[in-house]
Every structure is written in structure tokens, then in C-alpha cells.
Short mmCIF file of C-alpha atoms and ligand atoms in Angstrom, two decimals:
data_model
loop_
_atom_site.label_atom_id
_atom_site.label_comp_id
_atom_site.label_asym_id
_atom_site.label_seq_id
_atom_site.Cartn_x
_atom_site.Cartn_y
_atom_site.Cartn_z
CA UNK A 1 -71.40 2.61 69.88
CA UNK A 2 -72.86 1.58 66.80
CA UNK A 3 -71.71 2.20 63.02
CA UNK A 4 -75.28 2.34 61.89
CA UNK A 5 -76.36 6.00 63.14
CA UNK A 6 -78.63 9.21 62.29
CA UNK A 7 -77.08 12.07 61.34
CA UNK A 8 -78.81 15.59 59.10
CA UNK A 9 -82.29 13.41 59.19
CA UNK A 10 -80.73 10.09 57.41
CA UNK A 11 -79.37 6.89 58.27
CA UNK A 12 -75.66 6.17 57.64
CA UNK A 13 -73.27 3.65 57.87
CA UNK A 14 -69.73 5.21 59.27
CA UNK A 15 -69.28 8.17 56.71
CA UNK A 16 -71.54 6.88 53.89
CA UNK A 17 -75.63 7.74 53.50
CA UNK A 18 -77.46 4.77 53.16
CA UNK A 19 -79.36 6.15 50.09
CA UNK A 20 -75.77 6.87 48.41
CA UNK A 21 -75.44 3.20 48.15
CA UNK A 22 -79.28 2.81 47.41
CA UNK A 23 -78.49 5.06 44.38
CA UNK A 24 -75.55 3.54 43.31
CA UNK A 25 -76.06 -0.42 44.38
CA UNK A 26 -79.88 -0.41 43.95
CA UNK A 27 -81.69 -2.00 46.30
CA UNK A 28 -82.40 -4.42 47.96
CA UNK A 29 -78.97 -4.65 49.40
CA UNK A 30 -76.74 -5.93 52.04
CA UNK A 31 -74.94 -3.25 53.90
CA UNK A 32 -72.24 -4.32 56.25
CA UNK A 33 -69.79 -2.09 58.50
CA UNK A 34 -66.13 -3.01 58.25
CA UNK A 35 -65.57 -0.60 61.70
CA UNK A 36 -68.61 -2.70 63.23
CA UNK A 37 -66.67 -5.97 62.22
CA UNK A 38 -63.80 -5.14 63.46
CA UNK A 39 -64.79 -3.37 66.70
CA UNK A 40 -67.00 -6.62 67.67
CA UNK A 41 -64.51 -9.42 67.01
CA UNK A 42 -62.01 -6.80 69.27
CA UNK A 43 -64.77 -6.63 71.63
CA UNK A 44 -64.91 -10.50 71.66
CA UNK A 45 -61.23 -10.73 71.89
CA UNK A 46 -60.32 -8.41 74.91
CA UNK A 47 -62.95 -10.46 76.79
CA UNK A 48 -60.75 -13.56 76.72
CA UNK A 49 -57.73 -12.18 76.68
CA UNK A 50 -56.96 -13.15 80.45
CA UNK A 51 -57.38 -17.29 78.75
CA UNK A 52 -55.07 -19.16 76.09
CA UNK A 53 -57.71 -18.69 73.53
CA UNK A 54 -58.42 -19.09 69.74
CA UNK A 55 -61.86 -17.32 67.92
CA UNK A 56 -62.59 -18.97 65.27
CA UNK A 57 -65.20 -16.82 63.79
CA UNK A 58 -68.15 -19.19 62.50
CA UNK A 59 -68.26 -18.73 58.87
CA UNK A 60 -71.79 -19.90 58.04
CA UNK A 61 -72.85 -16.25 59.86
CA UNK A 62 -71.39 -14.38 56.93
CA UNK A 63 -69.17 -16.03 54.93
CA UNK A 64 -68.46 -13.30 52.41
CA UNK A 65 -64.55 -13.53 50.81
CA UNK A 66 -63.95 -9.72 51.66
CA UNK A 67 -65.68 -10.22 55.23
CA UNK A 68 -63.32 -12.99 56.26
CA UNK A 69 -60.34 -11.55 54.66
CA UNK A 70 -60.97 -8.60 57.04
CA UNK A 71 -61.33 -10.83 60.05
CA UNK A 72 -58.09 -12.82 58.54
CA UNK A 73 -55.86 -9.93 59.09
CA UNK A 74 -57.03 -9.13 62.86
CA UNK A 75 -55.94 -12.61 63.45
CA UNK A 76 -59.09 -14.37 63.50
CA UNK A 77 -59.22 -17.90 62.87
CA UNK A 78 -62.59 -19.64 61.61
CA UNK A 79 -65.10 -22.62 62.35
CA UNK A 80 -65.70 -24.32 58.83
CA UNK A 81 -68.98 -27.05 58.38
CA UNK A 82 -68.16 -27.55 54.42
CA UNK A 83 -65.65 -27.75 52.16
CA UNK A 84 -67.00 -24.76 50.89
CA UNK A 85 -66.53 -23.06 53.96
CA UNK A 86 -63.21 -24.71 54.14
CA UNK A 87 -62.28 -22.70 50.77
CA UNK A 88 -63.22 -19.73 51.49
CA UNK A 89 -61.61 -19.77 54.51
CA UNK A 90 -58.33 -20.56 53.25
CA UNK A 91 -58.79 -18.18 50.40
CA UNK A 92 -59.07 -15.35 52.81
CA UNK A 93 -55.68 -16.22 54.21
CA UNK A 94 -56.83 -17.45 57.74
CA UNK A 95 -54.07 -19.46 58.97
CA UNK A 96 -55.27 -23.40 58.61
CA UNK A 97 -53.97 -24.03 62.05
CA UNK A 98 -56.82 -21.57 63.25
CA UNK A 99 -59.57 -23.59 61.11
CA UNK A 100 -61.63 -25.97 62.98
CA UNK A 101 -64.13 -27.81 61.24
CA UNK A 102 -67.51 -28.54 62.48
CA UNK A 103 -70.72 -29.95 61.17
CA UNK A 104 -72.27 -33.34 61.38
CA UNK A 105 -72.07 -35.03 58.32
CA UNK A 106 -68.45 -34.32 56.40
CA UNK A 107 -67.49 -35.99 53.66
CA UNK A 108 -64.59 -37.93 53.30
CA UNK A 109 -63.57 -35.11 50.50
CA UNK A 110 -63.68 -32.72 52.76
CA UNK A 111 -62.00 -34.72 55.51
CA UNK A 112 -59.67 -35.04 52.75
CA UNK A 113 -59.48 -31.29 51.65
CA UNK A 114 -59.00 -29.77 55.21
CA UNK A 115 -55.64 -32.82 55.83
CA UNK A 116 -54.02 -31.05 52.87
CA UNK A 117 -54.56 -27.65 54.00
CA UNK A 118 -50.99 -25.82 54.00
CA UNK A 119 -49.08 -28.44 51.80
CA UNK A 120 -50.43 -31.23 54.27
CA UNK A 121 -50.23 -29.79 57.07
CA UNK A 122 -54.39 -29.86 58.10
CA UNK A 123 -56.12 -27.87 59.95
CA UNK A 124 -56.25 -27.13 63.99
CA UNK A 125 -59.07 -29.76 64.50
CA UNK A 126 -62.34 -31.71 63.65
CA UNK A 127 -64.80 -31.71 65.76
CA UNK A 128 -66.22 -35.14 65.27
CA UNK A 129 -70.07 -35.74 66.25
CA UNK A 130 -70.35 -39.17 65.75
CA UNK A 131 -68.89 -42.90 66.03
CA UNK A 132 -69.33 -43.37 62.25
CA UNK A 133 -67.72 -40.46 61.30
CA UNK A 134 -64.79 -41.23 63.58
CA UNK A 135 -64.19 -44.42 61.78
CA UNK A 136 -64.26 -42.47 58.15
CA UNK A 137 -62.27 -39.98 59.48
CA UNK A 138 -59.80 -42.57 61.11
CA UNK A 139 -59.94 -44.11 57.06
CA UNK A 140 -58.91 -41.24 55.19
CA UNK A 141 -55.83 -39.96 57.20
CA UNK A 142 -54.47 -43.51 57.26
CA UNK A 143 -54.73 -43.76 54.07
CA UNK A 144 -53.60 -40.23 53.94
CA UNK A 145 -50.38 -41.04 55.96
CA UNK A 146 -51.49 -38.76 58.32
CA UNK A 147 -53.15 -37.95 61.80
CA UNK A 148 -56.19 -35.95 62.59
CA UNK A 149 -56.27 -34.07 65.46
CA UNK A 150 -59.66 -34.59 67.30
CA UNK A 151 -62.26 -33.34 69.15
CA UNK A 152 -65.30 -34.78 70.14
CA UNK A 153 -68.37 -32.99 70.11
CA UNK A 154 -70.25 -33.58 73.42
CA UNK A 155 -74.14 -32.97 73.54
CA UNK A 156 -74.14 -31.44 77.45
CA UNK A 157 -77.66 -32.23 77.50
CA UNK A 158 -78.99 -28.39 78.27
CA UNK A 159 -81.76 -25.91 76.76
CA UNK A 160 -80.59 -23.12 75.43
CA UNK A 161 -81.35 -21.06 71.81
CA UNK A 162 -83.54 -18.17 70.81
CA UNK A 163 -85.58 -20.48 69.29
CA UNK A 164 -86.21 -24.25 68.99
CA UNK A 165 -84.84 -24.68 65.24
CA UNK A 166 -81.40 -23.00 66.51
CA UNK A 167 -81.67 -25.19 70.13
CA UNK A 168 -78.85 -27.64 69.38
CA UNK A 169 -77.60 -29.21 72.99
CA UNK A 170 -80.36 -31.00 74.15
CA UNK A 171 -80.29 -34.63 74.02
CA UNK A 172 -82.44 -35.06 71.90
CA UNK A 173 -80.95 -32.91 69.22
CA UNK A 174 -79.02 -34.67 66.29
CA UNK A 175 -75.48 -32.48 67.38
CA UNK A 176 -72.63 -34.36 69.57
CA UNK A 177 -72.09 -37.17 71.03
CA UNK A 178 -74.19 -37.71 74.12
CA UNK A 179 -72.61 -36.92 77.21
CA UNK A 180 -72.99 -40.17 78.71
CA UNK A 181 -71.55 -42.34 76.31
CA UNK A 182 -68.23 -39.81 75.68
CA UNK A 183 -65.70 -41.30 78.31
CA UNK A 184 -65.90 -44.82 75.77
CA UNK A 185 -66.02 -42.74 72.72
CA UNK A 186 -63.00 -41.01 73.77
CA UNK A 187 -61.55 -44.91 74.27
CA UNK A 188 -62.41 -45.68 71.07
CA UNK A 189 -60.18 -42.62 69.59
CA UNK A 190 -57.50 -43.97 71.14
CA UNK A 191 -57.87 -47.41 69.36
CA UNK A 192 -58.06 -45.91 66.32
CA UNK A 193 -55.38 -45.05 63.67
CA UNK A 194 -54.72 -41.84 62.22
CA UNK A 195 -56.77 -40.13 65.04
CA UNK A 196 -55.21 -38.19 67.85
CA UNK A 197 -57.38 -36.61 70.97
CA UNK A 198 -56.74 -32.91 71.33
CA UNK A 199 -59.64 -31.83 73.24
CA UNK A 200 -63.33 -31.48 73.55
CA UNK A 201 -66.12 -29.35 72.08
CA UNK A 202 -69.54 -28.19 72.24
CA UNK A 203 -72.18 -26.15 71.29
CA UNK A 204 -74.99 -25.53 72.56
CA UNK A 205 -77.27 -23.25 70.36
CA UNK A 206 -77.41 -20.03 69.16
CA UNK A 207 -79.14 -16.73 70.02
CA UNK A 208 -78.58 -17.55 73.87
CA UNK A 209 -79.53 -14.99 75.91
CA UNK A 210 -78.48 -15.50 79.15
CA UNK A 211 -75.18 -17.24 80.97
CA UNK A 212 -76.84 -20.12 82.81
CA UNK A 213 -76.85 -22.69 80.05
CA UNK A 214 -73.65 -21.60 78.99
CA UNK A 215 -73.08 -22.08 82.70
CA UNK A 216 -74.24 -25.06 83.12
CA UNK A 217 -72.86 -26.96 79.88
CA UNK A 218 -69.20 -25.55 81.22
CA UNK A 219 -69.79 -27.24 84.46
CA UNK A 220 -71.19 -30.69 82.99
CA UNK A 221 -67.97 -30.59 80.17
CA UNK A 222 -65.41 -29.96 82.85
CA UNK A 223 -66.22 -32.69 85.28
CA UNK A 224 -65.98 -34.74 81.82
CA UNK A 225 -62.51 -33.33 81.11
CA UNK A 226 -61.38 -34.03 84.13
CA UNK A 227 -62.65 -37.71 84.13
CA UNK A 228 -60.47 -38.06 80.64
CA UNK A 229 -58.18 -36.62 81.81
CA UNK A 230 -57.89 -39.51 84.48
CA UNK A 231 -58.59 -42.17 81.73
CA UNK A 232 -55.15 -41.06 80.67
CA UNK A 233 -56.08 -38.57 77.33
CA UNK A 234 -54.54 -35.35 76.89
CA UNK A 235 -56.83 -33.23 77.12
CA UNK A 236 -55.61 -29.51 75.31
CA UNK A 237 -58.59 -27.77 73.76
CA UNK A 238 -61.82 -26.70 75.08
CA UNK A 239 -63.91 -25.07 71.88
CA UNK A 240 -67.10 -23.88 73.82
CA UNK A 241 -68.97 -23.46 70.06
CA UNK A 242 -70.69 -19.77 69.50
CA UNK A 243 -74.28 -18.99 70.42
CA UNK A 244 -73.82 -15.80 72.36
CA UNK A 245 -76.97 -13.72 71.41
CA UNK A 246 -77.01 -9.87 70.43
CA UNK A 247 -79.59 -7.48 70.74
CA UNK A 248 -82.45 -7.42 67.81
CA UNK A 249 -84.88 -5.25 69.79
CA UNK A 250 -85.74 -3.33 73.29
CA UNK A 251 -88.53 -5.49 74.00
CA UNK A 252 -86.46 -8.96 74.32
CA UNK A 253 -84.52 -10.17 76.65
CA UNK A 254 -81.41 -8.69 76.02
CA UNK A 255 -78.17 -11.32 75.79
CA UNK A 256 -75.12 -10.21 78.39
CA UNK A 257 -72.34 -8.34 76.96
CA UNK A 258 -69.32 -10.24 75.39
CA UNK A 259 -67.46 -9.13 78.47
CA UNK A 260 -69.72 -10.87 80.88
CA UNK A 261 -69.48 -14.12 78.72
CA UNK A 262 -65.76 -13.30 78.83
CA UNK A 263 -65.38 -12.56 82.46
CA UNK A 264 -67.54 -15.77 83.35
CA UNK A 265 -65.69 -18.23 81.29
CA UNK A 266 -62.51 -16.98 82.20
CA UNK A 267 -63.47 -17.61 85.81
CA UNK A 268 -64.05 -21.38 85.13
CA UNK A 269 -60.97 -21.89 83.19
CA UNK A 270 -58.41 -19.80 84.69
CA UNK A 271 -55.62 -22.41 85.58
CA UNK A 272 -57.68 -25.65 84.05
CA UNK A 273 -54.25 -26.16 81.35
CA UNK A 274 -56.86 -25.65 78.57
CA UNK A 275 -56.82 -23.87 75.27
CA UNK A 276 -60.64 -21.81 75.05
CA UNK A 277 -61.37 -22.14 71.26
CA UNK A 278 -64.60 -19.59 70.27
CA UNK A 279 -66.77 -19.80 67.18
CA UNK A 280 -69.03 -16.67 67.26
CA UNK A 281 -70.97 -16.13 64.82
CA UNK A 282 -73.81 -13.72 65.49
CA UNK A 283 -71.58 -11.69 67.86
CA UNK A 284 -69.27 -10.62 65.33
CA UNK A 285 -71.98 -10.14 62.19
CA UNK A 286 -75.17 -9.99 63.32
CA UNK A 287 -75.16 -6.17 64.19
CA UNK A 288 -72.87 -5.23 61.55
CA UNK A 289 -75.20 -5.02 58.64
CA UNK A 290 -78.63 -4.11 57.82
CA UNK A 291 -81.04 -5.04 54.44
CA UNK A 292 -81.72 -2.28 52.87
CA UNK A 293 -84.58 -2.25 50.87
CA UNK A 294 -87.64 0.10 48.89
CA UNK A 295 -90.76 0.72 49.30
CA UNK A 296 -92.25 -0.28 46.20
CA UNK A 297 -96.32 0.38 47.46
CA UNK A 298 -98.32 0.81 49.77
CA UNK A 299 -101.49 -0.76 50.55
CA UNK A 300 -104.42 1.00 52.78
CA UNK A 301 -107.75 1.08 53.27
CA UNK A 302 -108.37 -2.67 54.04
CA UNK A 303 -108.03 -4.28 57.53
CA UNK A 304 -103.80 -3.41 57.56
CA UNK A 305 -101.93 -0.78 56.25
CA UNK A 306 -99.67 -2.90 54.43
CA UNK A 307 -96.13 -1.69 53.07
CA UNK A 308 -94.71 -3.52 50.06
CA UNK A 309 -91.16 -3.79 50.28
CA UNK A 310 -88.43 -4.77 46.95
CA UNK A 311 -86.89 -7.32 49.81
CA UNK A 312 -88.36 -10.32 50.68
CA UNK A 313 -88.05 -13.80 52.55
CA UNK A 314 -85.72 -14.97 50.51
CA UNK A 315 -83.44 -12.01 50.75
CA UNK A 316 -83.87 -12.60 54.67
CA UNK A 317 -85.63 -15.78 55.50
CA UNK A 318 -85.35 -15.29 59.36
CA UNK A 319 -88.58 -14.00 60.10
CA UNK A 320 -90.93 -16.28 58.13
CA UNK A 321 -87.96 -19.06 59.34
CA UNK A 322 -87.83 -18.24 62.87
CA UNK A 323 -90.26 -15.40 63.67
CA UNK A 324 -87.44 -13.62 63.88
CA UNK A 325 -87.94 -9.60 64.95
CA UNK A 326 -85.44 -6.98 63.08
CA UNK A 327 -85.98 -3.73 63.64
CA UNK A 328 -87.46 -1.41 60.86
CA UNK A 329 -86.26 2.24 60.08
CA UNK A 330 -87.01 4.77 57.63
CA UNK A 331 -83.43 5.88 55.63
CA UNK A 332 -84.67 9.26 55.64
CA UNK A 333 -86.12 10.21 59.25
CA UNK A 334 -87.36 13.64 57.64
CA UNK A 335 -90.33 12.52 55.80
CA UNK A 336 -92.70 12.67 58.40
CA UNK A 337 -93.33 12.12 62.00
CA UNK A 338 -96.71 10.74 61.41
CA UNK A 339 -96.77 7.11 63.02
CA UNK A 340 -98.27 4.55 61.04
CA UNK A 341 -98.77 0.72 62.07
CA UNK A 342 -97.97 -1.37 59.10
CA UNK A 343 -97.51 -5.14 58.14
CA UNK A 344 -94.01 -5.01 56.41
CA UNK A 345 -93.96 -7.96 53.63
CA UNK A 346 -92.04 -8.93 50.12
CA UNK A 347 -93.60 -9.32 46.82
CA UNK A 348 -92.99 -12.75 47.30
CA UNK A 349 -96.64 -15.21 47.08
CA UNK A 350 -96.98 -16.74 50.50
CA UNK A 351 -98.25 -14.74 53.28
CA UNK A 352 -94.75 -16.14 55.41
CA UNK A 353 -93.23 -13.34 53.51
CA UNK A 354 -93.58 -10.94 55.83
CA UNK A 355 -91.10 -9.24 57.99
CA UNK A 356 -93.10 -7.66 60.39
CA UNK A 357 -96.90 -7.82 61.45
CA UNK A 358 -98.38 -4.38 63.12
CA UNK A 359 -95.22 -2.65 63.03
CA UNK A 360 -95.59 1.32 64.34
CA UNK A 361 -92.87 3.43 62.19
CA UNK A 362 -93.66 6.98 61.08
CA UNK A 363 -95.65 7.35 57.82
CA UNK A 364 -93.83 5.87 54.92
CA UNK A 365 -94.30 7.31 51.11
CA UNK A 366 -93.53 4.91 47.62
CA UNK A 367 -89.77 5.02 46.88
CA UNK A 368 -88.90 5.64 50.97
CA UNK A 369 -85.35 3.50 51.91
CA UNK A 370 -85.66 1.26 54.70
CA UNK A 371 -83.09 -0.40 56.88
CA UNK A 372 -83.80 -3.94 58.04
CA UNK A 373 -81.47 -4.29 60.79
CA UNK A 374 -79.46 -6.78 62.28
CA UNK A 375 -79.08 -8.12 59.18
CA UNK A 376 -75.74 -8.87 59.22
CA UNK A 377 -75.66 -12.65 60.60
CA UNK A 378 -77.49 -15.26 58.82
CA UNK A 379 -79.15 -12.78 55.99
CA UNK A 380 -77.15 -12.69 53.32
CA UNK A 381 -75.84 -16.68 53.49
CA UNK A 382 -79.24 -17.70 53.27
CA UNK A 383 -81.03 -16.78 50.75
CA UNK A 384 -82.63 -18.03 47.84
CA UNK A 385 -83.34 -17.48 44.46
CA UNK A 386 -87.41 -18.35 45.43
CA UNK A 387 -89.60 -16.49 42.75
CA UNK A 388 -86.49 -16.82 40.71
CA UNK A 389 -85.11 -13.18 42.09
CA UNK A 390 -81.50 -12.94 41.76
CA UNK A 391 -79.44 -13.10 44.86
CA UNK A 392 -78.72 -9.24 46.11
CA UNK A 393 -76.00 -7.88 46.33
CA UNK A 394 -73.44 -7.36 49.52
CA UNK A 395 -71.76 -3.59 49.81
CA UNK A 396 -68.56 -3.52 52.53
CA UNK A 397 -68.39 0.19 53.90
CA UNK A 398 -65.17 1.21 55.53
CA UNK A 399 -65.09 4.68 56.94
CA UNK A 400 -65.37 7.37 53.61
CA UNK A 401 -65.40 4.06 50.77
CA UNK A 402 -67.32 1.40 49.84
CA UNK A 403 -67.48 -1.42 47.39
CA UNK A 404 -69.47 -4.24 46.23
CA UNK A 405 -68.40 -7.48 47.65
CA UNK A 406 -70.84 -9.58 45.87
CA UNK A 407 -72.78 -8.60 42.72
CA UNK A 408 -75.86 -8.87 42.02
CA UNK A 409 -76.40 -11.96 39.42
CA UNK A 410 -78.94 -11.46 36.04
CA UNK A 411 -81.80 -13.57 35.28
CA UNK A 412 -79.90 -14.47 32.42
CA UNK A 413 -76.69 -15.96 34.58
CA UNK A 414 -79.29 -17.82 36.59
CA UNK A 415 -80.95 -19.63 33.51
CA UNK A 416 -77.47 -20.04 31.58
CA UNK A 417 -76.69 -22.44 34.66
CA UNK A 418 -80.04 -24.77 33.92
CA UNK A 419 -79.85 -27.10 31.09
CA UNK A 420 -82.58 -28.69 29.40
CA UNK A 421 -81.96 -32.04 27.82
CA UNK A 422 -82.97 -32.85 24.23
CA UNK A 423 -85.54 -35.72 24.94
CA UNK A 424 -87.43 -33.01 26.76
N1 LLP B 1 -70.49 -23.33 65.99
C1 LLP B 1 -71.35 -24.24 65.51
C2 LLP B 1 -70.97 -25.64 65.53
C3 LLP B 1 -72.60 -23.83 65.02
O1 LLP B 1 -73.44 -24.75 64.56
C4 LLP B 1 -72.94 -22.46 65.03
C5 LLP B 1 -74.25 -22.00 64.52
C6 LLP B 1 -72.00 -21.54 65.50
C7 LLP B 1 -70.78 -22.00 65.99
C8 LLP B 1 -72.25 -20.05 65.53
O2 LLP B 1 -73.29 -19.73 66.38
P1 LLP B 1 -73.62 -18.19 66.73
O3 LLP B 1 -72.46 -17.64 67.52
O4 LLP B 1 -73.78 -17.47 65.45
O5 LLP B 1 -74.87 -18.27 67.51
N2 LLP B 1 -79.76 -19.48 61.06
C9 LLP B 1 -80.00 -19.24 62.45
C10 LLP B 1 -78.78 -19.54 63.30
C11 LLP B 1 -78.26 -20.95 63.11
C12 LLP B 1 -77.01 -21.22 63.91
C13 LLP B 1 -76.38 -22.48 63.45
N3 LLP B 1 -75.14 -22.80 64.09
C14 LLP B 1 -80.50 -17.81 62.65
O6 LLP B 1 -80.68 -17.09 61.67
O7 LLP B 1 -80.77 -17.41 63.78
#
């Protein structure tokens, strides 16, 4: 089931055309699902439901105020890696004992920030990557008068990630702590003040698109939690980190269902005494928008056919970033059945700003919508204001209604935030 579907020759999204919100948005534009949303973090949910088990969606997928204010109230809790993060989080009313906070390099003012969460309070835990920022950590919630619930984030030591700049548990990645040297780490909590051992995390990559080396990272972190466990910590939480994959196209390998990642870990922590803490990402967004976008020209007659789009890489970076394949669809599926092959690109000057090479789609015509989809994990969050074009806009659809969730900025709010000194 999908919320993105064909129906009298166009492309909606639940009960809205796509070119309604063309007309009335502009393009480009994010276009996100709330029915999509909500049916994949359910989806994600009834999974695990046979475990004790938190999902802390990970905001840095989509971290949109109305998007996490509509995960809030299904109960979902979030994985933070900024203050930022942190605030929008609690903004959106997701309950700080469901916040975990992630990332390699915190500050001490956010260490700070998320140990006054709910009038002091804190948050459910850090995950801590590093000896360093134990000790910091340690500093501020003594000095605090208060103590942070840890985990430690172990590096497993496995492959796994659509790609290698998203590949995060090997050894020699910069995430975690490496598996090796955790049963002294986890000593060295206990020395510590204002630093209390709740459990231990990982994470392993992202677009993963098969069980084994989520497999295989379980097994390696289990024999390790039961070692602590006989070193005398207590041992509550297991966050297992995101990464599960979703389908871009027909031609990949396509990632197992949420259920199968549900059934599998279930089966290796049924009756372990541990709490399963989630942070998908991709699994909750990623399918749950697309870019939609113009065709501004096109180009024949030379060695491509190429189609000029109004979107470009840094509207949606993850093709020139990643090579990164999202499918391409024509809004209107009436204008011809012609097949064309085209490049797809951006107005942007590099020749990375393309989001597809040789693509076969019917026959396109100047002003014809497209859909980029997939869209709806890690579009949005990171783009740019390259070429100086203003950030687009983000449109939530929810059954018959639909709003803008983030406007679209004008050139002149992006210059009134330069400054340029006198002496220039
Ligand atoms: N937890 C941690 C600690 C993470 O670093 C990430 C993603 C997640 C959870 C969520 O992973 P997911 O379930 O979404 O795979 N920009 C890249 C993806 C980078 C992922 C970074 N970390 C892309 O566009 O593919």
C-alpha cells in the first residue's frame, strides 16, 4: 500500500493531485504523506511489539516540527545528534524520557541542554562514543548535581550500508567505541561521577539491505552484554541504532520487510531482560515523500536528451552525494506514452547535478510535473542554499488537506542574514 498512487491519469498523494499543490506551493517542493508516516512507524511498531521496546524515530531523516509532532502523538520517541535536534524534539512534545541522544561529538551545551529537559529531569540516555566525551559528560552532570544515564556506543566491527559514506560499524569507522576495548570502558563508567550504565548501543549503517549484519552485530553485542553483565553492570537497554533500508527501485536488492527485522530481533531477545530501543530513520520517512519538481527545458539533438528540471542537488543532494537512484515519474501519466531516455539534471553548474543518467520515462513536454520519489528521508534536511536558491518548501498532506510546513524563504531573507562590515 502506498499513499503515493495513480488515479484519472495523475499522480496523487492520499486525496490531493500532485499538480494542486504544484499550483498552489510552486515547485520545487517537498511532498510528504501524513497516512504514509503514520502507517510506517505502525508498521515498525507491530513488528516489535512481542519485545519491551522504545522507537525513537531518528530525527536527522526528517526533522520537520509538524512531522515529529505527528510521530509525537503516536507515541514515538526520538534519537537526537544536536541540540538542535534536541529542540525540536522537545518542541514537538515527544516525551524527554523517549529522547536518546546520539552523535559523536556533543557539546557540553548540549550535554547540558538535554540534563534539563523536563525541569531537570534529562532525557532517556546518551549514547556516548568515546572516552573523552565520557569524561565531559561525567563534568557537566556533576557539576549539574545530576546523573547521566549511559550508554556506550559499541563499534561491532561489521560491513553493512548502502553505500560506503553511510557504512558506519566497521572498525575503522570514526562511530563507537571499539568492541574490544568496551568491557574497560564500561569499568571506567563505573569510576566515574555523575555517570550511570543503563545499557548498550549500536549502529551499524544505514540503507542495509539484508539481516546478516544486523545479524551478526546482535550476536557480537550480546556475548558483550552478557560479559558486563558478569563484570557486575546492569545492563537494561539494548538501542540497536536504525539502518533498515527501504525500497528506491525494482532493480536493487530489495531490504526485508520491517516485520522480518522485527520477527528476527525479537527471536534474539525474547527473554534476554533487555529494553530494544529503535532509531529508524529511513523506514519511517524515506517512502513518505517525493520532490516534486518542473520541467523547465528540454535539451535534444546532441549526444543525450537532456531534461532540465527547477530541482536540483541541493534540493536533493543524494544522488550527486551517494549515487543515489530515486525513481522518476511524470505527474500527469496522460501526456504521452512515447518513451524517451533522458539525463535528468538541475540548473545547478556542475555536471554532479544530475539526478539520473539514461533514464527511460515516457516523452516529457516544458512545464510537465515530476515526482522524485523516495524523497522523504534525507531530502529535505539536507539541502543547501548552493547557487544561492532558497531552501523549498515542505507541504504535509493528510487525507482531503494540506498545508505548508515550511515556507519557502526570499532571496531577500537570505541576504538580510549576511552582514558586511564597514572596513570592507
Ligand atoms: N541512529 C544513528 C546513530 C544514525 O547515525 C542514523 C543515521 C540513524 C539512527 C538512522 O538511520 P536510518 O534508519 O535512517 O538508516 N544521508 C544518508 C544517510 C545517513 C545516515 C546517518 N545516520 C542518505 O541520504 O542515505
Amino acid at each position: 500500500m502506498t499513499s503515493f498512487n495513480q488515479k484519472q491519469e495523475q499522480l496523487w498523494v492520499d486525496d490531493i493531485p500532485l499538480a494542486t499543490i504544484a499550483q498552489n506551493a510552486g515547485t520545487p517542493v517537498y511532498v510528504y504523506s501524513a497516512s504514509a508516516f503514520t502507517r510506517n512507524l505502525k508498521e515498525f511498531s507491530s513488528a516489535v511489539q512481542g519485545i519491551d521496546h522504545l522507537i525513537a524515530y531518528s530525527v536527522k531523516a526528517n526533522s520537520n516540527l509538524a512531522i515529529l509532532t505527528l510521530l509525537a502523538k503516536l507515541g514515538a520517541g526520538a534519537d537526537v545528534v544536536s541540540g538542535g535536534e534536541l529542540e525540536r524534539a522537545l518542541q514537538a512534545g515527544i516525551a524527554p524520557h523517549n529522547i536518546v541522544f546520539s552523535g559523536v561529538g556533543k557539546s557540553k551545551e548540549e550535554m547540558q541542554a538535554a540534563l534539563s529537559a523536563n525541569h531537570g529531569t534529562g532525557i532517556c540516555q546518551f549514547n556516548v562514543e568515546s572516552e573523552p566525551e565520557l569524561i565531559a559528560l561525567s563534568e557537566v552532570a556533576t557539576a549539574m548535581g545530576k546523573i547521566a544515564p549511559v550508554a556506550l556506543r559499541i563499534n561491532p566491527d561489521v560491513t553493512a550500508g548502502g553505500h560506503e559514506k553511510i557504512s558506519t560499524g566497521k572498525a575503522e569507522n570514526k562511530f563507537g567505541i571499539d568492541i574490544n576495548l568496551a568491557r574497560e570502558v564500561y569499568r571506567n563508567v563505573r569510576d566515574l561521577p555523575g555517570v550511570e550504565v543503563t545499557g548498550v548501543d549500536m549502529h551499524i549503517g544505514s540503507q542495509i539491505n539484508s539481516l546478516t549484519p544486523f545479524e551478526m552485530a546482535m550476536d557480537k553485542i550480546l556475548e558483550l552484554i552478557k560479559a558486563l553483565r558478569f563484570d557486575g553492570h546492569q545492563i537494561n537497554t539494548y538501542d540497536l541504532g536504525g539502518g533498515l533500508g527501504i525500497h528506491y527501485h525494482d532493480d536493487s536488492d530489495i531490504p526485508p520487510l520491517p516485520s522480518a527485522y522485527g520477527a528476527m530481533v525479537t527471536k534474539k531477545l525474547k527473554g534476554k531482560g533487555l529494553k530494544a530501543i529503535f532509531e529508524p530513520g529511513r523506514a519511517i520517512a524515506g517512502n513518505a515523500g517525493v520532490l516534486l519538481a518542473k520541467v523547465k527545458y528540454i535539451k535534444s539533438g546532441g549526444a543525450r536528451n537532456f531534461l532540465i528540471l527547477d530541482a536540483a542537488m541541493n534540493d536533493l543532494i543524494r544522488p550527486a552525494l551517494y549515487g543515489a537512484h530515486h525513481e522518476i515519474n511524470p505527474v500527469n501519466a496522460k501526456s504521452n506514452h512515447e518513451k524517451m531516455t533522458y539525463d535528468i539534471v538541475g540548473p545547478v553548474c556542475e555536471t554532479g547535478d544530475t539526478f539520473a543518467v539514461m533514464r527511460e520515462m515516457p516523452k516529457m513536454q516544458q512545464g510537465d510535473l515530476v515526482a522524485i520519489s523516495s524523497a522523504g528521508a534525507y531530502g529535505a534536511v539536507q539541502s543547501s542554499e548552493y547557487n544561492t536558491r532558497p531552501l523549498i518548501p515542505e507541504v504535509l498532506v493528510s487525507a482531503k488537506q494540506y498545508a505548508v510546513i515550511r515556507k519557502r524563504p526570499t532571496i531577500k531573507d537570505i541576504l538580510e542574514r549576511e552582514d558586511v562590515p564597514s572596513w570592507v
